mmCIF file of C-alpha atoms in Angstrom:
data_model
loop_
_atom_site.group_PDB
_atom_site.id
_atom_site.type_symbol
_atom_site.label_atom_id
_atom_site.label_comp_id
_atom_site.label_asym_id
_atom_site.label_seq_id
_atom_site.Cartn_x
_atom_site.Cartn_y
_atom_site.Cartn_z
ATOM 1 C CA MET A 2 -14.252 -3.623 215.218
ATOM 2 C CA ALA A 3 -12.417 0.058 214.553
ATOM 3 C CA SER A 4 -10.209 -2.097 211.939
ATOM 4 C CA HIS A 5 -12.751 -3.505 209.803
ATOM 5 C CA PHE A 6 -14.775 0.338 210.344
ATOM 6 C CA ALA A 7 -10.739 2.012 208.647
ATOM 7 C CA HIS A 8 -11.328 -1.284 206.114
ATOM 8 C CA ILE A 9 -14.670 -0.140 204.417
ATOM 9 C CA SER A 10 -13.900 3.826 204.897
ATOM 10 C CA ALA A 11 -10.579 3.417 203.029
ATOM 11 C CA ALA A 12 -13.124 1.884 200.417
ATOM 12 C CA ARG A 13 -15.800 4.556 200.203
ATOM 13 C CA SER A 14 -17.035 7.389 201.758
ATOM 14 C CA GLU A 15 -19.881 9.407 201.698
ATOM 15 C CA ALA A 16 -17.313 11.832 199.148
ATOM 16 C CA ASN A 17 -17.507 8.307 196.798
ATOM 17 C CA PRO A 18 -20.175 6.328 197.795
ATOM 18 C CA TYR A 19 -21.679 3.426 195.746
ATOM 19 C CA ARG A 20 -23.741 4.909 193.296
ATOM 20 C CA VAL A 21 -27.067 3.102 192.405
ATOM 21 C CA LEU A 22 -29.519 4.113 189.608
ATOM 22 C CA ILE A 23 -32.798 2.645 189.886
ATOM 23 C CA ALA A 24 -35.257 3.205 186.761
ATOM 24 C CA GLY A 25 -38.668 2.942 187.884
ATOM 25 C CA GLY A 26 -40.334 3.978 190.864
ATOM 26 C CA CYS A 27 -43.183 1.659 191.453
ATOM 27 C CA TYR A 28 -42.782 -1.318 193.612
ATOM 28 C CA SER A 29 -39.563 -3.018 192.444
ATOM 29 C CA GLY A 30 -37.534 -0.231 191.855
ATOM 30 C CA LEU A 31 -38.745 0.719 196.314
ATOM 31 C CA SER A 32 -38.551 -2.208 196.991
ATOM 32 C CA VAL A 33 -34.795 -2.446 195.576
ATOM 33 C CA ALA A 34 -34.484 1.484 197.437
ATOM 34 C CA VAL A 35 -35.785 0.364 201.136
ATOM 35 C CA ASN A 36 -34.162 -3.393 201.014
ATOM 36 C CA LEU A 37 -30.491 -2.029 200.242
ATOM 37 C CA LEU A 38 -29.879 1.142 202.303
ATOM 38 C CA GLU A 39 -31.475 -0.783 205.391
ATOM 39 C CA LYS A 40 -28.120 -3.290 204.962
ATOM 40 C CA CYS A 41 -26.470 -0.266 204.107
ATOM 41 C CA ASP A 42 -26.975 1.372 207.538
ATOM 42 C CA THR A 43 -26.470 -1.303 209.957
ATOM 43 C CA ILE A 44 -23.853 -0.242 212.848
ATOM 44 C CA GLU A 45 -21.789 -3.627 212.337
ATOM 45 C CA SER A 46 -21.108 -2.892 208.375
ATOM 46 C CA PRO A 47 -22.304 0.726 207.203
ATOM 47 C CA ILE A 48 -21.941 1.603 203.393
ATOM 48 C CA PRO A 49 -22.390 5.163 201.706
ATOM 49 C CA VAL A 50 -24.345 4.807 199.056
ATOM 50 C CA GLU A 51 -26.503 6.892 196.667
ATOM 51 C CA ILE A 52 -30.019 6.585 195.214
ATOM 52 C CA THR A 53 -31.036 7.670 191.851
ATOM 53 C CA ILE A 54 -34.711 6.784 191.458
ATOM 54 C CA VAL A 55 -35.570 7.854 187.578
ATOM 55 C CA ASP A 56 -39.631 7.658 186.881
ATOM 56 C CA GLU A 57 -41.817 9.532 184.378
ATOM 57 C CA ARG A 58 -44.271 9.757 187.529
ATOM 58 C CA ASP A 59 -44.083 12.328 189.716
ATOM 59 C CA GLY A 60 -45.044 9.661 192.763
ATOM 60 C CA PHE A 61 -46.033 5.938 193.806
ATOM 61 C CA TYR A 62 -48.451 5.420 192.072
ATOM 62 C CA HIS A 63 -50.339 1.612 193.222
ATOM 63 C CA VAL A 64 -50.989 -0.245 190.357
ATOM 64 C CA ILE A 65 -53.842 -2.379 191.450
ATOM 65 C CA GLY A 66 -55.606 0.160 192.742
ATOM 66 C CA SER A 67 -56.640 1.095 189.485
ATOM 67 C CA PRO A 68 -60.111 -0.360 189.311
ATOM 68 C CA LEU A 69 -61.050 1.861 192.238
ATOM 69 C CA ALA A 70 -59.277 4.573 191.633
ATOM 70 C CA LEU A 71 -61.024 5.639 188.558
ATOM 71 C CA ALA A 72 -64.491 4.650 190.555
ATOM 72 C CA SER A 73 -63.793 6.944 193.211
ATOM 73 C CA HIS A 74 -62.891 10.816 193.664
ATOM 74 C CA SER A 75 -61.419 10.146 197.225
ATOM 75 C CA TYR A 76 -58.786 7.193 196.304
ATOM 76 C CA ALA A 77 -58.215 8.683 193.663
ATOM 77 C CA GLU A 78 -56.401 11.462 195.329
ATOM 78 C CA LYS A 79 -54.872 8.225 197.949
ATOM 79 C CA ALA A 80 -53.357 6.677 195.309
ATOM 80 C CA TRP A 81 -51.073 8.326 193.943
ATOM 81 C CA VAL A 82 -48.034 9.674 196.551
ATOM 82 C CA TYR A 83 -45.807 12.544 196.044
ATOM 83 C CA TYR A 84 -42.014 10.231 195.802
ATOM 84 C CA LYS A 85 -41.683 13.789 198.737
ATOM 85 C CA ASP A 86 -44.647 12.491 200.735
ATOM 86 C CA ILE A 87 -42.794 9.227 201.460
ATOM 87 C CA PRO A 88 -41.029 9.388 204.813
ATOM 88 C CA VAL A 89 -38.801 6.300 204.192
ATOM 89 C CA LEU A 90 -36.649 7.742 201.322
ATOM 90 C CA GLN A 91 -36.355 11.200 202.844
ATOM 91 C CA ARG A 92 -33.136 11.729 203.145
ATOM 92 C CA PRO A 93 -29.862 12.757 201.540
ATOM 93 C CA ASP A 94 -28.706 10.067 199.967
ATOM 94 C CA VAL A 95 -32.407 9.461 198.130
ATOM 95 C CA ARG A 96 -32.569 11.583 194.968
ATOM 96 C CA PHE A 97 -36.318 11.351 193.084
ATOM 97 C CA VAL A 98 -35.802 12.459 189.326
ATOM 98 C CA HIS A 99 -38.954 13.166 187.344
ATOM 99 C CA GLY A 100 -37.889 11.840 183.646
ATOM 100 C CA SER A 101 -37.372 8.771 182.053
ATOM 101 C CA VAL A 102 -33.954 6.368 180.804
ATOM 102 C CA SER A 103 -33.074 7.134 177.304
ATOM 103 C CA SER A 104 -30.573 4.897 177.144
ATOM 104 C CA ILE A 105 -27.721 3.176 179.066
ATOM 105 C CA ASP A 106 -23.745 2.298 177.976
ATOM 106 C CA PRO A 107 -23.254 -0.450 180.379
ATOM 107 C CA GLU A 108 -18.961 -0.336 179.583
ATOM 108 C CA SER A 109 -18.720 3.290 180.283
ATOM 109 C CA LYS A 110 -21.985 2.812 183.477
ATOM 110 C CA THR A 111 -23.078 5.721 182.137
ATOM 111 C CA ALA A 112 -27.173 6.741 181.710
ATOM 112 C CA THR A 113 -28.621 9.442 179.359
ATOM 113 C CA ILE A 114 -31.472 11.045 181.495
ATOM 114 C CA VAL A 115 -34.857 12.485 180.141
ATOM 115 C CA GLU A 116 -35.587 15.019 183.087
ATOM 116 C CA GLN A 117 -39.081 16.598 183.154
ATOM 117 C CA PRO A 118 -41.184 19.028 181.964
ATOM 118 C CA ASN A 119 -38.574 20.082 180.148
ATOM 119 C CA ARG A 120 -36.910 16.322 178.651
ATOM 120 C CA GLU A 121 -32.919 18.260 179.055
ATOM 121 C CA GLU A 122 -30.852 15.090 178.629
ATOM 122 C CA ARG A 123 -27.731 14.877 180.811
ATOM 123 C CA ALA A 124 -25.627 11.546 181.542
ATOM 124 C CA GLU A 125 -25.752 10.198 184.534
ATOM 125 C CA ALA A 126 -22.626 7.535 186.464
ATOM 126 C CA TYR A 127 -23.519 4.644 188.280
ATOM 127 C CA ASP A 128 -21.758 1.560 190.030
ATOM 128 C CA TYR A 129 -24.790 -0.417 189.708
ATOM 129 C CA PHE A 130 -27.860 -0.032 187.887
ATOM 130 C CA VAL A 131 -31.681 -1.867 188.115
ATOM 131 C CA ALA A 132 -33.712 -1.745 185.372
ATOM 132 C CA ALA A 133 -38.129 -1.309 187.269
ATOM 133 C CA THR A 134 -39.698 0.751 184.567
ATOM 134 C CA GLY A 135 -42.319 -2.435 184.007
ATOM 135 C CA LEU A 136 -44.816 -2.112 181.677
ATOM 136 C CA ARG A 137 -46.166 0.145 179.333
ATOM 137 C CA ARG A 138 -50.065 -0.291 179.685
ATOM 138 C CA VAL A 139 -52.905 1.564 178.174
ATOM 139 C CA TRP A 140 -55.707 3.830 179.789
ATOM 140 C CA PRO A 141 -57.756 3.173 181.404
ATOM 141 C CA VAL A 142 -55.860 -0.248 182.735
ATOM 142 C CA VAL A 143 -53.432 2.756 184.314
ATOM 143 C CA PRO A 144 -53.610 6.494 183.758
ATOM 144 C CA GLN A 145 -51.272 8.565 181.472
ATOM 145 C CA SER A 146 -50.388 11.505 183.387
ATOM 146 C CA ALA A 147 -47.074 12.225 184.487
ATOM 147 C CA ARG A 148 -47.740 14.906 186.912
ATOM 148 C CA LYS A 149 -50.393 13.776 190.382
ATOM 149 C CA GLU A 150 -52.634 17.174 189.238
ATOM 150 C CA ASP A 151 -53.185 15.704 185.796
ATOM 151 C CA TYR A 152 -53.900 12.296 186.978
ATOM 152 C CA LEU A 153 -56.605 13.542 189.087
ATOM 153 C CA LYS A 154 -58.105 15.657 186.226
ATOM 154 C CA GLU A 155 -57.954 12.253 183.942
ATOM 155 C CA ALA A 156 -59.336 10.451 186.946
ATOM 156 C CA GLY A 157 -62.113 12.917 187.343
ATOM 157 C CA ARG A 158 -63.537 13.250 183.726
ATOM 158 C CA HIS A 159 -63.305 9.460 183.757
ATOM 159 C CA ILE A 160 -65.614 9.370 187.213
ATOM 160 C CA ASP A 161 -68.626 11.473 186.422
ATOM 161 C CA ALA A 162 -68.739 10.432 182.703
ATOM 162 C CA VAL A 163 -69.587 7.181 184.716
ATOM 163 C CA VAL A 164 -71.749 8.148 187.544
ATOM 164 C CA ASN A 165 -74.140 10.217 185.217
ATOM 165 C CA SER A 166 -74.922 7.365 182.478
ATOM 166 C CA THR A 167 -78.407 6.723 181.337
ATOM 167 C CA ALA A 168 -77.317 3.814 179.375
ATOM 168 C CA PRO A 169 -75.133 0.610 180.897
ATOM 169 C CA VAL A 170 -71.681 1.221 181.199
ATOM 170 C CA LEU A 171 -69.992 -1.924 179.158
ATOM 171 C CA VAL A 172 -66.642 -3.256 179.649
ATOM 172 C CA VAL A 173 -64.994 -4.935 177.452
ATOM 173 C CA GLY A 174 -61.668 -7.768 178.586
ATOM 174 C CA GLY A 175 -61.872 -10.503 180.979
ATOM 175 C CA GLY A 176 -58.541 -10.037 182.074
ATOM 176 C CA ALA A 177 -57.967 -9.556 185.854
ATOM 177 C CA VAL A 178 -58.205 -6.334 185.075
ATOM 178 C CA GLY A 179 -61.669 -5.970 183.150
ATOM 179 C CA ILE A 180 -63.299 -8.296 185.480
ATOM 180 C CA GLU A 181 -61.561 -5.336 188.282
ATOM 181 C CA MET A 182 -62.747 -2.887 186.692
ATOM 182 C CA ALA A 183 -66.249 -3.955 186.618
ATOM 183 C CA ALA A 184 -67.261 -5.562 189.707
ATOM 184 C CA GLU A 185 -65.459 -2.031 191.301
ATOM 185 C CA LEU A 186 -66.997 0.650 190.385
ATOM 186 C CA LYS A 187 -70.281 -1.723 190.305
ATOM 187 C CA GLU A 188 -69.827 -1.974 193.762
ATOM 188 C CA VAL A 189 -68.252 2.058 194.381
ATOM 189 C CA GLN A 190 -71.568 3.463 192.123
ATOM 190 C CA PRO A 191 -74.462 0.577 192.462
ATOM 191 C CA HIS A 192 -76.855 3.094 190.614
ATOM 192 C CA VAL A 193 -74.542 1.502 187.229
ATOM 193 C CA LYS A 194 -75.623 -0.698 185.068
ATOM 194 C CA VAL A 195 -72.265 -2.430 184.045
ATOM 195 C CA THR A 196 -71.624 -4.792 181.290
ATOM 196 C CA LEU A 197 -68.280 -7.065 181.238
ATOM 197 C CA ALA A 198 -68.426 -8.383 177.647
ATOM 198 C CA HIS A 199 -65.447 -11.005 176.719
ATOM 199 C CA SER A 200 -64.665 -12.750 173.290
ATOM 200 C CA ARG A 201 -63.774 -16.182 174.892
ATOM 201 C CA ASP A 202 -66.490 -18.464 176.739
ATOM 202 C CA LYS A 203 -64.267 -17.631 179.580
ATOM 203 C CA LEU A 204 -62.996 -15.334 181.814
ATOM 204 C CA LEU A 205 -59.279 -14.988 182.482
ATOM 205 C CA SER A 206 -59.026 -17.201 179.835
ATOM 206 C CA ALA A 207 -54.919 -16.072 178.837
ATOM 207 C CA GLU A 208 -54.150 -17.038 181.961
ATOM 208 C CA PRO A 209 -52.300 -20.982 182.673
ATOM 209 C CA LEU A 210 -55.478 -21.953 185.390
ATOM 210 C CA PRO A 211 -57.587 -23.932 186.092
ATOM 211 C CA ASP A 212 -61.260 -23.852 185.175
ATOM 212 C CA ASN A 213 -62.335 -24.060 187.848
ATOM 213 C CA VAL A 214 -60.890 -20.779 188.863
ATOM 214 C CA LYS A 215 -62.161 -19.275 185.466
ATOM 215 C CA GLU A 216 -65.546 -20.246 186.201
ATOM 216 C CA CYS A 217 -65.922 -18.559 189.864
ATOM 217 C CA ALA A 218 -64.849 -16.166 188.589
ATOM 218 C CA ARG A 219 -67.321 -15.664 186.454
ATOM 219 C CA ASP A 220 -69.470 -16.275 189.647
ATOM 220 C CA LEU A 221 -68.667 -13.787 191.328
ATOM 221 C CA THR A 222 -68.555 -11.066 188.949
ATOM 222 C CA LEU A 223 -71.998 -11.437 188.867
ATOM 223 C CA ASP A 224 -72.364 -12.217 192.586
ATOM 224 C CA ALA A 225 -71.119 -8.378 192.011
ATOM 225 C CA GLY A 226 -74.138 -7.251 190.343
ATOM 226 C CA VAL A 227 -72.309 -7.069 186.864
ATOM 227 C CA GLU A 228 -74.030 -8.581 183.651
ATOM 228 C CA VAL A 229 -71.244 -10.701 181.901
ATOM 229 C CA LEU A 230 -71.715 -11.903 178.508
ATOM 230 C CA LEU A 231 -68.956 -14.376 177.156
ATOM 231 C CA ASN A 232 -68.820 -14.854 173.450
ATOM 232 C CA HIS A 233 -69.208 -11.606 172.395
ATOM 233 C CA ARG A 234 -65.845 -10.091 170.523
ATOM 234 C CA LEU A 235 -66.522 -6.235 170.027
ATOM 235 C CA LYS A 236 -67.543 -5.451 166.275
ATOM 236 C CA SER A 237 -67.287 -1.465 167.081
ATOM 237 C CA GLN A 238 -68.680 1.955 168.556
ATOM 238 C CA THR A 239 -70.544 4.332 167.121
ATOM 239 C CA PRO A 240 -71.404 7.221 169.244
ATOM 240 C CA ILE A 241 -75.071 8.281 168.830
ATOM 241 C CA LYS A 242 -77.455 10.206 170.699
ATOM 242 C CA ASN A 243 -80.413 9.183 172.723
ATOM 243 C CA GLU A 244 -83.357 10.745 172.967
ATOM 244 C CA ASP A 245 -83.076 13.640 175.502
ATOM 245 C CA GLY A 246 -80.068 15.138 173.362
ATOM 246 C CA THR A 247 -76.760 12.919 175.087
ATOM 247 C CA GLU A 248 -74.325 11.394 173.859
ATOM 248 C CA VAL A 249 -73.998 7.781 173.908
ATOM 249 C CA PHE A 250 -72.836 4.433 171.648
ATOM 250 C CA GLU A 251 -73.913 1.933 169.755
ATOM 251 C CA VAL A 252 -72.325 -1.366 170.307
ATOM 252 C CA GLU A 253 -72.506 -3.599 167.903
ATOM 253 C CA PHE A 254 -70.208 -7.576 168.772
ATOM 254 C CA GLU A 255 -69.057 -10.301 165.825
ATOM 255 C CA ASN A 256 -71.852 -12.221 167.273
ATOM 256 C CA GLY A 257 -74.731 -9.269 165.537
ATOM 257 C CA HIS A 258 -75.633 -8.534 169.215
ATOM 258 C CA LYS A 259 -76.363 -5.246 169.866
ATOM 259 C CA MET A 260 -76.453 -2.412 173.115
ATOM 260 C CA THR A 261 -76.527 0.900 173.529
ATOM 261 C CA ALA A 262 -74.372 2.229 176.225
ATOM 262 C CA SER A 263 -72.844 5.168 177.554
ATOM 263 C CA GLN A 264 -69.271 5.019 178.302
ATOM 264 C CA VAL A 265 -67.295 1.726 176.197
ATOM 265 C CA ILE A 266 -63.910 1.324 178.945
ATOM 266 C CA MET A 267 -61.337 -0.677 177.062
ATOM 267 C CA ALA A 268 -59.838 -2.900 179.206
ATOM 268 C CA VAL A 269 -57.849 -4.951 176.756
ATOM 269 C CA SER A 270 -54.719 -4.761 177.464
ATOM 270 C CA ARG A 271 -51.638 -5.630 175.818
ATOM 271 C CA PRO A 272 -48.860 -4.567 177.509
ATOM 272 C CA GLU A 273 -45.413 -3.605 176.403
ATOM 273 C CA PRO A 274 -42.719 -4.127 178.424
ATOM 274 C CA SER A 275 -40.804 -0.349 178.798
ATOM 275 C CA THR A 276 -37.731 -1.531 177.565
ATOM 276 C CA THR A 277 -36.355 0.223 174.752
ATOM 277 C CA TYR A 278 -33.344 2.035 176.485
ATOM 278 C CA LEU A 279 -31.507 -1.083 177.299
ATOM 279 C CA PRO A 280 -29.725 -2.995 175.230
ATOM 280 C CA PRO A 281 -30.752 -5.132 172.169
ATOM 281 C CA ALA A 282 -28.260 -7.880 173.412
ATOM 282 C CA ALA A 283 -30.605 -8.420 176.722
ATOM 283 C CA LEU A 284 -34.130 -8.389 175.439
ATOM 284 C CA SER A 285 -35.424 -11.606 174.833
ATOM 285 C CA SER A 286 -37.737 -11.633 171.138
ATOM 286 C CA ASP A 287 -40.259 -9.992 173.004
ATOM 287 C CA ARG A 288 -38.482 -7.848 174.800
ATOM 288 C CA TYR A 289 -38.425 -8.731 178.557
ATOM 289 C CA VAL A 290 -34.940 -8.632 179.297
ATOM 290 C CA ASN A 291 -33.660 -12.002 179.566
ATOM 291 C CA ILE A 292 -31.863 -12.419 183.861
ATOM 292 C CA ARG A 293 -30.038 -15.031 185.751
ATOM 293 C CA PRO A 294 -31.146 -16.194 188.963
ATOM 294 C CA THR A 295 -29.853 -13.690 191.004
ATOM 295 C CA LEU A 296 -31.932 -10.751 188.548
ATOM 296 C CA GLN A 297 -28.858 -9.801 186.883
ATOM 297 C CA LEU A 298 -28.756 -9.443 183.472
ATOM 298 C CA SER A 299 -28.300 -13.461 181.712
ATOM 299 C CA SER A 300 -26.282 -12.264 178.438
ATOM 300 C CA ASP A 301 -22.641 -12.186 178.096
ATOM 301 C CA LYS A 302 -22.687 -9.873 175.792
ATOM 302 C CA ILE A 303 -23.719 -7.303 177.522
ATOM 303 C CA ALA A 304 -19.967 -5.764 179.495
ATOM 304 C CA ASN A 305 -20.821 -5.718 183.456
ATOM 305 C CA ALA A 306 -24.086 -7.687 183.202
ATOM 306 C CA ASP A 307 -22.691 -8.726 187.073
ATOM 307 C CA SER A 308 -23.745 -4.806 187.685
ATOM 308 C CA HIS A 309 -26.732 -4.609 185.638
ATOM 309 C CA PHE A 310 -30.631 -5.853 187.589
ATOM 310 C CA ALA A 311 -33.816 -6.226 186.400
ATOM 311 C CA VAL A 312 -36.934 -6.707 188.777
ATOM 312 C CA GLY A 313 -40.999 -6.711 188.101
ATOM 313 C CA ASP A 314 -42.955 -7.186 185.633
ATOM 314 C CA LEU A 315 -40.670 -6.185 183.101
ATOM 315 C CA ILE A 316 -38.411 -9.653 183.716
ATOM 316 C CA HIS A 317 -39.065 -12.447 181.348
ATOM 317 C CA TRP A 318 -39.215 -15.243 184.297
ATOM 318 C CA SER A 319 -42.227 -17.514 184.881
ATOM 319 C CA GLY A 320 -45.840 -17.206 187.033
ATOM 320 C CA ILE A 321 -48.969 -14.143 186.323
ATOM 321 C CA LYS A 322 -47.043 -10.787 186.954
ATOM 322 C CA ARG A 323 -48.016 -9.669 190.056
ATOM 323 C CA CYS A 324 -47.132 -7.138 192.647
ATOM 324 C CA GLY A 325 -46.177 -9.481 195.546
ATOM 325 C CA SER A 326 -42.997 -11.449 193.034
ATOM 326 C CA ALA A 327 -42.498 -7.785 192.022
ATOM 327 C CA MET A 328 -41.439 -6.802 195.682
ATOM 328 C CA HIS A 329 -39.706 -10.040 196.135
ATOM 329 C CA GLN A 330 -37.409 -9.749 192.918
ATOM 330 C CA GLY A 331 -36.994 -5.963 194.143
ATOM 331 C CA ARG A 332 -35.962 -7.232 197.775
ATOM 332 C CA PHE A 333 -33.768 -9.679 196.619
ATOM 333 C CA ALA A 334 -31.927 -7.594 193.903
ATOM 334 C CA GLY A 335 -31.083 -5.091 196.518
ATOM 335 C CA LEU A 336 -29.582 -7.857 198.750
ATOM 336 C CA ASN A 337 -27.317 -8.672 196.426
ATOM 337 C CA ILE A 338 -27.220 -5.704 195.486
ATOM 338 C CA HIS A 339 -25.225 -5.377 198.993
ATOM 339 C CA GLN A 340 -23.832 -8.739 199.071
ATOM 340 C CA LEU A 341 -21.464 -7.442 195.571
ATOM 341 C CA MET A 342 -21.050 -4.224 198.106
ATOM 342 C CA LEU A 343 -19.164 -5.926 199.919
ATOM 343 C CA GLN A 344 -17.480 -8.029 198.015
ATOM 344 C CA ASP A 345 -15.749 -4.957 196.446
ATOM 345 C CA ILE A 346 -14.715 -3.515 200.037
ATOM 346 C CA GLN A 347 -14.000 -7.043 201.885
ATOM 347 C CA GLY A 348 -13.361 -9.620 199.342
ATOM 348 C CA LYS A 349 -15.346 -11.954 200.953
ATOM 349 C CA GLU A 350 -17.247 -14.603 198.317
ATOM 350 C CA PRO A 351 -20.800 -13.028 197.332
ATOM 351 C CA VAL A 352 -24.142 -15.381 198.676
ATOM 352 C CA LEU A 353 -26.661 -14.639 196.390
ATOM 353 C CA ASN A 354 -30.235 -14.275 196.827
ATOM 354 C CA GLN A 355 -31.443 -16.430 193.363
ATOM 355 C CA LEU A 356 -35.170 -16.564 191.727
ATOM 356 C CA VAL A 357 -37.055 -20.260 191.803
ATOM 357 C CA GLU A 358 -40.155 -21.040 189.103
ATOM 358 C CA VAL A 359 -42.782 -19.208 189.984
ATOM 359 C CA PRO A 360 -46.242 -21.646 189.587
ATOM 360 C CA PRO A 361 -49.195 -19.484 188.427
ATOM 361 C CA MET A 362 -50.986 -17.489 191.336
ATOM 362 C CA ILE A 363 -53.839 -14.615 191.188
ATOM 363 C CA GLY A 364 -55.566 -13.058 193.423
ATOM 364 C CA LEU A 365 -57.953 -11.044 192.599
ATOM 365 C CA ALA A 366 -60.691 -8.862 193.793
ATOM 366 C CA VAL A 367 -64.458 -8.956 192.559
ATOM 367 C CA GLY A 368 -66.332 -6.694 194.594
ATOM 368 C CA LYS A 369 -66.920 -7.504 198.194
ATOM 369 C CA ASN A 370 -64.588 -10.796 197.524
ATOM 370 C CA ALA A 371 -61.261 -12.076 196.256
ATOM 371 C CA LEU A 372 -60.144 -15.390 195.082
ATOM 372 C CA SER A 373 -56.514 -16.992 195.575
ATOM 373 C CA TYR A 374 -55.309 -19.767 193.731
ATOM 374 C CA GLY A 375 -51.832 -20.988 194.346
ATOM 375 C CA GLY A 376 -49.931 -24.163 195.806
ATOM 376 C CA GLU A 377 -52.660 -24.100 198.409
ATOM 377 C CA GLY A 378 -55.388 -24.566 195.890
ATOM 378 C CA MET A 379 -58.108 -21.647 195.537
ATOM 379 C CA LYS A 380 -60.192 -20.324 198.121
ATOM 380 C CA HIS A 381 -63.047 -17.373 197.258
ATOM 381 C CA GLY A 382 -64.765 -15.053 199.421
ATOM 382 C CA LYS A 383 -65.163 -11.463 201.783
ATOM 383 C CA GLN A 384 -62.430 -13.644 203.949
ATOM 384 C CA ILE A 385 -59.936 -13.635 201.128
ATOM 385 C CA MET A 386 -60.905 -9.949 199.955
ATOM 386 C CA GLU A 387 -59.734 -9.132 203.873
ATOM 387 C CA TRP A 388 -56.507 -10.712 203.937
ATOM 388 C CA PHE A 389 -55.992 -9.665 200.078
ATOM 389 C CA PHE A 390 -57.418 -7.003 199.760
ATOM 390 C CA GLU A 391 -58.452 -5.147 202.503
ATOM 391 C CA GLU A 392 -60.967 -2.607 202.096
ATOM 392 C CA ASP A 393 -58.636 -0.316 199.471
ATOM 393 C CA LEU A 394 -57.322 -2.804 197.169
ATOM 394 C CA GLY A 395 -53.740 -3.263 199.128
ATOM 395 C CA PHE A 396 -53.105 -0.140 199.668
ATOM 396 C CA ARG A 397 -51.647 -0.224 202.620
ATOM 397 C CA ILE A 398 -50.490 -3.829 202.579
ATOM 398 C CA CYS A 399 -48.147 -3.077 199.551
ATOM 399 C CA TRP A 400 -47.065 0.316 201.444
ATOM 400 C CA ASP A 401 -45.742 -1.997 204.725
ATOM 401 C CA HIS A 402 -44.877 -4.487 202.552
ATOM 402 C CA LEU A 403 -42.992 -1.895 201.097
ATOM 403 C CA ARG A 404 -42.227 0.101 205.205
ATOM 404 C CA LEU A 405 -42.287 3.003 202.855
ATOM 405 C CA SER A 406 -43.541 4.914 206.019
ATOM 406 C CA GLY A 407 -39.988 4.165 207.246
ATOM 407 C CA ASN A 408 -40.882 0.920 210.218
ATOM 408 C CA LYS A 409 -38.555 -1.741 209.818
ATOM 409 C CA ALA A 410 -38.748 -5.620 208.927
#
């Protein structure tokens, strides 16, 4: 045992740790960090490591909870946790940088980081790089603020405007985001009339799901007290003054239907992969990251591709983009980086975890009920809500799955 430790120390030490740079501190990025640290901390084969996590936000934001965070002041506070308040990552070998990665040079293994608040550029060397920056989504699908203080103001203004609505609140877009946003708003603010408008004849029309799932989503939305308008494509929204002088919107749809709305919430999300810092050779035609099943970059035109990983929503892989998949991919990437470290130290052939193709599956929270679809077919009801989301749209489930409190798996 003593000689084994000596071998490790000779290769790497606290003064010369493996440097791991993770761009993105949400589900997949944090999963990489936690799983890698657990492996590197083992008594049998400790490995010195230094992890740097770069994120545009100053904390972990529970993206799944956005529909509730934009309907409830108290939940908005809970949904964003400062990185300095995540127990498992408060250690000397983990560093958070509030900023963004603007470019990487895979050949020299160097990244350019732009730090907030002064947008100062600096170079950061690494041994392993993980792209985990996800998709760039528009407001109000996710908050646009980079600081929790600003986010709470942003969310607060939105909540107050909705709570004080005198006419219906119109949510435009019948995908998962629109359904959950409309249902949570009605659940938290039952006095507000909520209408969900969708341009197609079925909700969830963009998803590769069977018709019975889409019909169940509609039924659950109606049961939540939300009015559903199908085949209603938004044509225009014009600010006007109502009888008491309050500003509202005159809304017209392509089919000629008109209505007055206090607020128009655009939940038509056209997310863009946040991959501008990566070499073009690493990307697909729609700018998602091409990977091997091991989550390493797949392009033979990228230098040191074996040392570069991508996880989460930005990868070009099968399946509907889900937080569960992101955490799973982060775990595999963390374990695979550990295997590469062991190869470097001990010369042993790495045994790398590999993704498999992912069939369509979804979990959808709709007010007091939820719907799930996967390998076992479709299920829905209050029990599904409890299993998949509990009472906080999955915050506790995700927090514990990522072991952010410091509890071991």
